[in-house]
XYZ file of C-alpha atoms in Angstrom:
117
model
C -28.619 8.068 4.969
C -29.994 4.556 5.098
C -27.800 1.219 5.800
C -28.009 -0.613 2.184
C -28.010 -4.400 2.420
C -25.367 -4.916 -0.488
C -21.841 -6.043 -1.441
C -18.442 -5.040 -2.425
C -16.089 -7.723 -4.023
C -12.465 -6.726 -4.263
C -9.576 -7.931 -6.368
C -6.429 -7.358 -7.519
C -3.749 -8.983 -10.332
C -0.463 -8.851 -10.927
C 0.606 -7.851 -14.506
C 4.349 -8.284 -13.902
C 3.469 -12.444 -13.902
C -0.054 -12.612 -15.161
C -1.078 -13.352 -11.788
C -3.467 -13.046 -9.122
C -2.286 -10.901 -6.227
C -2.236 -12.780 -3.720
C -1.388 -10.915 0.052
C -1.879 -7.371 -0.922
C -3.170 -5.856 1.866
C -6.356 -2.944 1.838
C -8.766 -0.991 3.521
C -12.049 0.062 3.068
C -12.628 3.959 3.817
C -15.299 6.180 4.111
C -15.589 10.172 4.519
C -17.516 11.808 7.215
C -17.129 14.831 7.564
C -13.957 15.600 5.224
C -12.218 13.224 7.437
C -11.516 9.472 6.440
C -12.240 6.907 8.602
C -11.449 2.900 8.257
C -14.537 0.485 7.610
C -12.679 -2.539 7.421
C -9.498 -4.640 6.671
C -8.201 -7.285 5.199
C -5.458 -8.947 2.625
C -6.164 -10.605 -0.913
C -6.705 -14.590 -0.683
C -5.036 -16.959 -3.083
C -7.206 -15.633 -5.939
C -6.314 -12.290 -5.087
C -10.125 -11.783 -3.728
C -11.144 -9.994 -0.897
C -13.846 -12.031 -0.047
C -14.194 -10.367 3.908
C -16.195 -7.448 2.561
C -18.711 -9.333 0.508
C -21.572 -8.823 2.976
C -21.261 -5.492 4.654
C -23.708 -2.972 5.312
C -22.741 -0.177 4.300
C -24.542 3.718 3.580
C -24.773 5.284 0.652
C -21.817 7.428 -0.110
C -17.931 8.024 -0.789
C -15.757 4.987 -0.343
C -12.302 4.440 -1.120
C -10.093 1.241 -1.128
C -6.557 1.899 -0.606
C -4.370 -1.161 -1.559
C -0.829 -1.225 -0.073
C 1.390 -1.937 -3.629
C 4.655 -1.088 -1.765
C 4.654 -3.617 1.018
C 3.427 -6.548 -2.335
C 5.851 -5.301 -4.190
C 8.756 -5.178 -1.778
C 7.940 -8.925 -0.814
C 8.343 -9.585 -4.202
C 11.814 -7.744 -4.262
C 10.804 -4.617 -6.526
C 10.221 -1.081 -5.796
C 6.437 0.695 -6.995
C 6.369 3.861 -7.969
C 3.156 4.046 -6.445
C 3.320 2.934 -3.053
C -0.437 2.941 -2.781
C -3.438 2.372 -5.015
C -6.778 4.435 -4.375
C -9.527 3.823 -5.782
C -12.433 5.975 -4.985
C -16.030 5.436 -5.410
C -19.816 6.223 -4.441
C -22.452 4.229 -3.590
C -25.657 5.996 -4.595
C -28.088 3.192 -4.753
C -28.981 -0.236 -3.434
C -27.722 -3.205 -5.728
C -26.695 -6.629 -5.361
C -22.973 -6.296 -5.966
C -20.320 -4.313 -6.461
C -16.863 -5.280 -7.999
C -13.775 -3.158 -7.384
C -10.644 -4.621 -9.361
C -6.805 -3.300 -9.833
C -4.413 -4.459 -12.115
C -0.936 -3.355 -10.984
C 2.731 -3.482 -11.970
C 5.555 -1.170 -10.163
C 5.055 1.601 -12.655
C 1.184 0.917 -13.528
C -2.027 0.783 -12.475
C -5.630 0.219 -13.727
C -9.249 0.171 -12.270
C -12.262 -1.524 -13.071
C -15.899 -0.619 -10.820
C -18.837 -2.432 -12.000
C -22.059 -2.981 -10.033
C -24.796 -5.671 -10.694
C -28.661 -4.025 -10.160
């Protein structure tokens, strides 16, 4: 498996206040071997980016990002029925971009993965 020279944007909003999520924290996992192992790390910016990830080098692949919801949700005095958000993906071919995005709420969740060739 060759190193791809790509990108992965992340971000995430907050549908309880038609927000950005701003200091939700997530990690970027890959499988080897059955077994997951951490890429990288990092917390949404004011915009709710994650901008940290933009230019890794990554292989072709499974990935999963796993965004913390319980420890955003807490700080923000709730409780989430889902105390993390996966979302899983594969990288089969070298593109420019790819854009990960979650929309979340205590009770809710939805994904968006687009890629720009």
């Amino acid at each position: 498996m060759g190193v791809l020279d790509m990108s992965i944007t992340a971000q995430a909003l907050d549908s309880v206040y038609g927000r950005t999520a701003a200091g939700l924290r997530a990690r970027l996992e890959s499988v080897v071997d059955g077994v997951w192992h951490t890429v990288a790390a990092a917390e949404t910016d004011s915009e709710g980016y994650i901008m940290e990830w933009h230019a890794a080098r990554l292989d072709r692949g499974l990935y999963r990002i796993v965004f913390d919801s319980d420890h955003y949700f807490v700080g923000l005095g709730m409780n989430a029925a889902y105390p993390e958000i996966t979302v899983m993906f594969r990288i089969l071919d070298s593109v420019d971009s790819y854009q990960i995005q979650v929309t979340m709420s205590p009770y809710s969740y939805s994904t968006f993965f687009g890629s720009n060739s």
